[in-house]
Coordinates of C-alpha atoms in Angstrom, one line a residue:
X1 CA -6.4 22.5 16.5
X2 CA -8.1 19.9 14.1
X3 CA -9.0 19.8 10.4
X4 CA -11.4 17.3 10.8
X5 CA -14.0 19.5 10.0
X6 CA -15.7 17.6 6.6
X7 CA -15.5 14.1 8.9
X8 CA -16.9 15.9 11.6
X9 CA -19.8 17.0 9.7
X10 CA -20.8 13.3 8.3
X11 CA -20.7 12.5 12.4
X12 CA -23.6 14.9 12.7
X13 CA -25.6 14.1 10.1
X14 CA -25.3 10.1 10.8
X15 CA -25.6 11.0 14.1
X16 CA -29.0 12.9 13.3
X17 CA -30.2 9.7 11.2
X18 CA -29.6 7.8 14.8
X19 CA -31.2 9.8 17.0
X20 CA -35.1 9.3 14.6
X21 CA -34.4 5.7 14.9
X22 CA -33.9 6.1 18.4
X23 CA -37.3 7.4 18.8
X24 CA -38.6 4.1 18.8
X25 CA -40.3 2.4 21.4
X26 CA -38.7 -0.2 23.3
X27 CA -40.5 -4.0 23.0
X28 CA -41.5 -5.4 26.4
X29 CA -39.2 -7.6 28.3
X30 CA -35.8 -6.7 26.3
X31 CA -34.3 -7.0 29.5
X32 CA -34.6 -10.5 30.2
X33 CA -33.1 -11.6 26.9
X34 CA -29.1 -13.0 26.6
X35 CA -28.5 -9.6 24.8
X36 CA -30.5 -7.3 27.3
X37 CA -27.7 -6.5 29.8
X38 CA -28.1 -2.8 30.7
X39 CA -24.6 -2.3 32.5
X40 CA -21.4 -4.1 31.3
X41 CA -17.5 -3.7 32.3
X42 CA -14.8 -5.6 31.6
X43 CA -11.3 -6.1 32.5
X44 CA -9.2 -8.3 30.4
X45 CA -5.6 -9.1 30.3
X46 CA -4.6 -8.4 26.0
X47 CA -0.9 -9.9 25.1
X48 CA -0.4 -7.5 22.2
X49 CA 2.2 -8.0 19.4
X50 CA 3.1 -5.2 17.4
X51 CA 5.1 -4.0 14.2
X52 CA 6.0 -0.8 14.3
X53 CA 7.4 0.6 11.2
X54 CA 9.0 4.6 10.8
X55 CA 9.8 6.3 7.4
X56 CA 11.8 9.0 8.0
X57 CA 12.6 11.8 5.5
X58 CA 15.1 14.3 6.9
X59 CA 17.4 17.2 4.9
X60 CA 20.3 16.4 6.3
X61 CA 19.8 12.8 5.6
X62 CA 21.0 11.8 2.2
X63 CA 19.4 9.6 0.2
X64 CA 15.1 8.8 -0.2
X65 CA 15.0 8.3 3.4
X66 CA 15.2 6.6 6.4
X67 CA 13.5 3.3 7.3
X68 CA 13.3 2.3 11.2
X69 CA 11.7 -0.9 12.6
X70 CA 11.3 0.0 16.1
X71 CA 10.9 -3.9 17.2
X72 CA 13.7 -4.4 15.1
X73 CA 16.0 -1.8 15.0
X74 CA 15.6 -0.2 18.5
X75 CA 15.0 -3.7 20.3
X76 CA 11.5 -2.2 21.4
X77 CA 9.1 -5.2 23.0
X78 CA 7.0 -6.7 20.2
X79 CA 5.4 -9.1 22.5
X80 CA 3.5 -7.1 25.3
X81 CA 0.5 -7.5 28.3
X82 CA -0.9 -4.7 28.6
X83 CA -4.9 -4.4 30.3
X84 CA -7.9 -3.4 28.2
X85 CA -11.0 -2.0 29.6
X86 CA -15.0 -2.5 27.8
X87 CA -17.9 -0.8 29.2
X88 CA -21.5 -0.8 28.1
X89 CA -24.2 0.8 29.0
X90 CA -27.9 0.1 26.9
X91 CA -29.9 3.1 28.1
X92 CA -32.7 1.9 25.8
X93 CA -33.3 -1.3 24.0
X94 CA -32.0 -0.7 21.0
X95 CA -29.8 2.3 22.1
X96 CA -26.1 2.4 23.7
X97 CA -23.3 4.1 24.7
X98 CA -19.9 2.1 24.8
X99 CA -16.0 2.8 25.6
X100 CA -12.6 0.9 25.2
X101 CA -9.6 2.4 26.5
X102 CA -6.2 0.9 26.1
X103 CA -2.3 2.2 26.8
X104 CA 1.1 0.3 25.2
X105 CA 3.9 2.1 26.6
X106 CA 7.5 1.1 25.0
X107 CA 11.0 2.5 25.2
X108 CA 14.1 1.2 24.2
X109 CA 17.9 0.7 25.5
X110 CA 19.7 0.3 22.3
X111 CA 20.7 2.3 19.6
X112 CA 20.4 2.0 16.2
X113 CA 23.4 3.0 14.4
X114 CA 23.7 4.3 10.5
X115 CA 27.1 4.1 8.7
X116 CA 27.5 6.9 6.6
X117 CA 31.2 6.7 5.9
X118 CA 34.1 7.8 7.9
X119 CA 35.8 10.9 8.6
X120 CA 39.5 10.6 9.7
X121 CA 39.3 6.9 9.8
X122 CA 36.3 7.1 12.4
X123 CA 32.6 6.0 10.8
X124 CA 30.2 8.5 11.2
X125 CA 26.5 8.7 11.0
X126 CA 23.1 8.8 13.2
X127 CA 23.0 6.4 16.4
X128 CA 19.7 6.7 17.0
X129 CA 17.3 5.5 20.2
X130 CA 13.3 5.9 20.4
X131 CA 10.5 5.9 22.9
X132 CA 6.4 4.9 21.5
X133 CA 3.7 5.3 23.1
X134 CA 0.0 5.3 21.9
X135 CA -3.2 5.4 24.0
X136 CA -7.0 5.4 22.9
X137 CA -10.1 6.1 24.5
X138 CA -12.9 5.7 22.2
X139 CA -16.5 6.6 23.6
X140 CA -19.6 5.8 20.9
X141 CA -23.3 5.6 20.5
X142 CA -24.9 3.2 18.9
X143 CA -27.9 1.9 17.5
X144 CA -29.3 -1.5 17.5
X145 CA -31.2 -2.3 13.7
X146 CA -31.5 -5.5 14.4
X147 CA -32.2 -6.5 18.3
X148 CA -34.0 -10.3 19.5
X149 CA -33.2 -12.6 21.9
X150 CA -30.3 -14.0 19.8
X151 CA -29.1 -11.0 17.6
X152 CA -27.9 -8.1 17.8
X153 CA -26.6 -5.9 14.8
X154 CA -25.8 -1.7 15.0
X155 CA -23.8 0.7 14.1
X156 CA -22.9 4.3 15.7
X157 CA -20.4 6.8 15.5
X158 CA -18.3 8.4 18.3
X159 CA -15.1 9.9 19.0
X160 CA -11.6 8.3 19.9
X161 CA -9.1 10.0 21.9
X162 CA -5.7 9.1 20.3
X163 CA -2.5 10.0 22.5
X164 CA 0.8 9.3 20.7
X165 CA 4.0 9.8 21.7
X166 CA 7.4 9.3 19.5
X167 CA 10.8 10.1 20.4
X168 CA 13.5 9.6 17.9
X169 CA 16.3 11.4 19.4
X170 CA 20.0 10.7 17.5
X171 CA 22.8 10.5 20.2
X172 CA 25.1 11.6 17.5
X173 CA 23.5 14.9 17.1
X174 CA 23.3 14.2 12.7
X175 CA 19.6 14.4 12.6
X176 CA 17.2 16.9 14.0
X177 CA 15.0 14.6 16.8
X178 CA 11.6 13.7 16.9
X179 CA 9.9 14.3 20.2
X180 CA 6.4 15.0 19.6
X181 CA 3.3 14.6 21.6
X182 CA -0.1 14.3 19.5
X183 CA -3.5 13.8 21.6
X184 CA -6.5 15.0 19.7
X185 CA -10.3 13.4 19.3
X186 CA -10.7 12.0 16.1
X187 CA -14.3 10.7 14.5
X188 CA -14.8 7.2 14.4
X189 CA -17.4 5.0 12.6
X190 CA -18.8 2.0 14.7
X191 CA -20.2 -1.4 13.4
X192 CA -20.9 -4.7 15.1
X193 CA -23.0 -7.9 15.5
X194 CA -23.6 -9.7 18.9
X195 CA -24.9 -13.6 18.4
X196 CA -26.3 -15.5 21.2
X197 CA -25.9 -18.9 20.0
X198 CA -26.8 -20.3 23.2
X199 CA -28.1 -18.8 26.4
X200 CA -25.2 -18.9 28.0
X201 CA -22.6 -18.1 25.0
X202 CA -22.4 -15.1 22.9
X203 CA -20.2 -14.5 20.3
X204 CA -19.6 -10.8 20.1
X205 CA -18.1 -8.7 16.9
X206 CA -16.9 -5.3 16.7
X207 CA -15.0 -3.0 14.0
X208 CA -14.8 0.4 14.2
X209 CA -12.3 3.2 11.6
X210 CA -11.1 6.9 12.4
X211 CA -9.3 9.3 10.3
X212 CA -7.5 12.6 12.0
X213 CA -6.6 15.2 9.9
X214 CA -4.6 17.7 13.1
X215 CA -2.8 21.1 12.9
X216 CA -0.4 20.4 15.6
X217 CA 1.1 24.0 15.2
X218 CA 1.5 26.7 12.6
X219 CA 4.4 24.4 11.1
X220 CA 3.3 20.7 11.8
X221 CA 0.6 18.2 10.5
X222 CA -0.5 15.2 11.1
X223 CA -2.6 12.9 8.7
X224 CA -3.7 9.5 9.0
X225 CA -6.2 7.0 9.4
X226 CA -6.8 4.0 12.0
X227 CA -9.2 0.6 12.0
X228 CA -10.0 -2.1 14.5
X229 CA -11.1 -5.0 14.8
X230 CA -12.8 -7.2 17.8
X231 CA -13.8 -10.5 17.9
X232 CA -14.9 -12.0 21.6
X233 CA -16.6 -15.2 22.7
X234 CA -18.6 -14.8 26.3
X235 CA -19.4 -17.6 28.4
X236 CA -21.6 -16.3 30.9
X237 CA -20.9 -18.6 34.0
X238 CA -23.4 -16.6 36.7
X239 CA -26.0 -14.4 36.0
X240 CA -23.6 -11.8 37.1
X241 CA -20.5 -12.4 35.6
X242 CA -18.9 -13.8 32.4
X243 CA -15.5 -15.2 30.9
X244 CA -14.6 -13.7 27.9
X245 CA -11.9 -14.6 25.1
X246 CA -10.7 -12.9 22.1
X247 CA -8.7 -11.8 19.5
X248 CA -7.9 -7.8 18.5
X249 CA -6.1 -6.2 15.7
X250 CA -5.7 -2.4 14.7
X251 CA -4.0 -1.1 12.3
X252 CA -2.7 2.6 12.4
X253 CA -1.4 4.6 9.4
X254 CA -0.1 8.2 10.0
X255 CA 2.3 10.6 8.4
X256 CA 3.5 13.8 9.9
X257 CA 4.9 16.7 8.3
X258 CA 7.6 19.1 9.9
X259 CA 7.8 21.2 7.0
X260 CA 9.9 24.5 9.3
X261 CA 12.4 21.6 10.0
X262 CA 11.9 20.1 6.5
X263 CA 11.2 16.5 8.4
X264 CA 8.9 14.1 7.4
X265 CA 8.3 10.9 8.9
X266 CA 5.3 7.9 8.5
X267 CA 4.3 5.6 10.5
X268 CA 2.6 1.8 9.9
X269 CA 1.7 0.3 13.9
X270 CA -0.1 -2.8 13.4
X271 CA -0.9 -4.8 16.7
X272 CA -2.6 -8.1 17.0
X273 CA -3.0 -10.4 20.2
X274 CA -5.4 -12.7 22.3
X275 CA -7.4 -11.5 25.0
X276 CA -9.1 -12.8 28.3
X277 CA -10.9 -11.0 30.5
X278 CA -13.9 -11.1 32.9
X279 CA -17.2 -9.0 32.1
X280 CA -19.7 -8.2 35.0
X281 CA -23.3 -7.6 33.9
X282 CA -26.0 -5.6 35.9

């Protein structure tokens, strides 16, 4: 169950704003401009490196906390190809409907191991060893302000479907583990600018942010926000098909609170990477 009620009402009211623009009639011949593509996929190979950063507050810990760096710590991959998948669809000339999905899947061998002292001349303490996963399908509408031959500048509002999955599980049995499984759509804000420089070269621009605010149970919460940011260059070497090459970075920021437990534990992902791909345009 969400709490996303207040940022779900702003997506309906922007989204009613939309839809009068979208009353508009279309110019003739949009489709015969660089920009006027009414069908777009891509497939593109995205090397993603990561940080991935856990605060965790436990009662039987002592002390403020616990800090984890999974790349660090837990030996997790921090340099990682995984593939990432654009679609497009412009129903109308100034009108569109499009969808990224991505998936980095990591687990870990090692453990990480906390000295708390010793009892009976043998140390003692958490050895601990985590799983992360995170997925996102994010579908949006969006409107096109500013549409021409060379331009293209909107902005739109849509959902994103973020799956996480964390496991901190201690070996050692001291702390209470952290398996937890949080899928939920979340409302995200959408804005962009697509420039044909050349007929044959577009430099594309997307950034997009999301907050969730979930009710996981009767006990657990989860808060947080997330933000991307896309930046692509398109060489379009057919009339059908393109090469495209970028750079991505998202930032996610989410705390979750166990409070039957009395756990809490935040967590910072930042990604970055390069990105090729090819794009086929109907």
């Amino acid at each position: 169950m969400t709490r996303n009620q207040p940022l779900l009402v702003a997506l309906v009211a922007t989204g009613a704003v939309l839809a009068s623009f979208a009353a508009q009639a279309d110019s003739p011949a949009w489709r015969d401009t660089p920009l006027g593509d009414r069908f777009a996929i891509e497939l593109a190979a995205f090397y993603v490196i990561t940080d991935t950063d856990v605060f965790l507050e436990d009662s039987k810990y002592p002390g403020p906390g616990l800090f984890i760096g999974l790349e660090d710590s837990l030996d997790l991959d921090d340099g990682k190809t995984i593939p990432l998948v654009f679609a497009k669809w412009r129903f109308t000339e100034r009108n569109t409907l499009r969808y990224v999905y991505w998936d980095l899947e990591r687990s870990s061998n090692n453990n990480f191991d906390i000295d708390l002292g010793t009892i009976g001349g043998e140390p003692f303490g958490p050895s601990i060893r985590g799983d992360f996963d995170i997925a996102t399908h994010q579908l949006s509408y969006t409107y096109s302000f500013v549409f021409n031959a060379e331009r293209d500048f909107y902005a739109g509002i849509g959902l994103s479907y973020m799956d996480i999955d964390l496991a901190l599980v201690d070996e050692g049995g001291f702390l209470d583990p952290v398996k937890e499984s949080v899928g939920a759509p979340v409302p995200a804000f959408v804005i962009g600018y697509d420039w044909a420089f050349r007929p044959d070269w577009v430099w594309r621009n997307t950034a997009s942010a999301m907050a969730m605010a979930l009710a996981i149970n009767d006990d657990d919460d989860m808060e947080g926000y997330a933000s991307s940011l896309s930046s692509t260059l398109e060489w379009r070497a057919t009339r059908y098909l393109s090469v495209t090459a970028g750079y991505d970075f998202y930032q996610l920021d989410a705390e979750y609170d166990r409070s039957r437990k009395r756990q809490r534990w935040k967590l910072d992902y930042f990604y970055h990477g390069p990105r090729l791909g090819l794009l086929l345009r109907f």
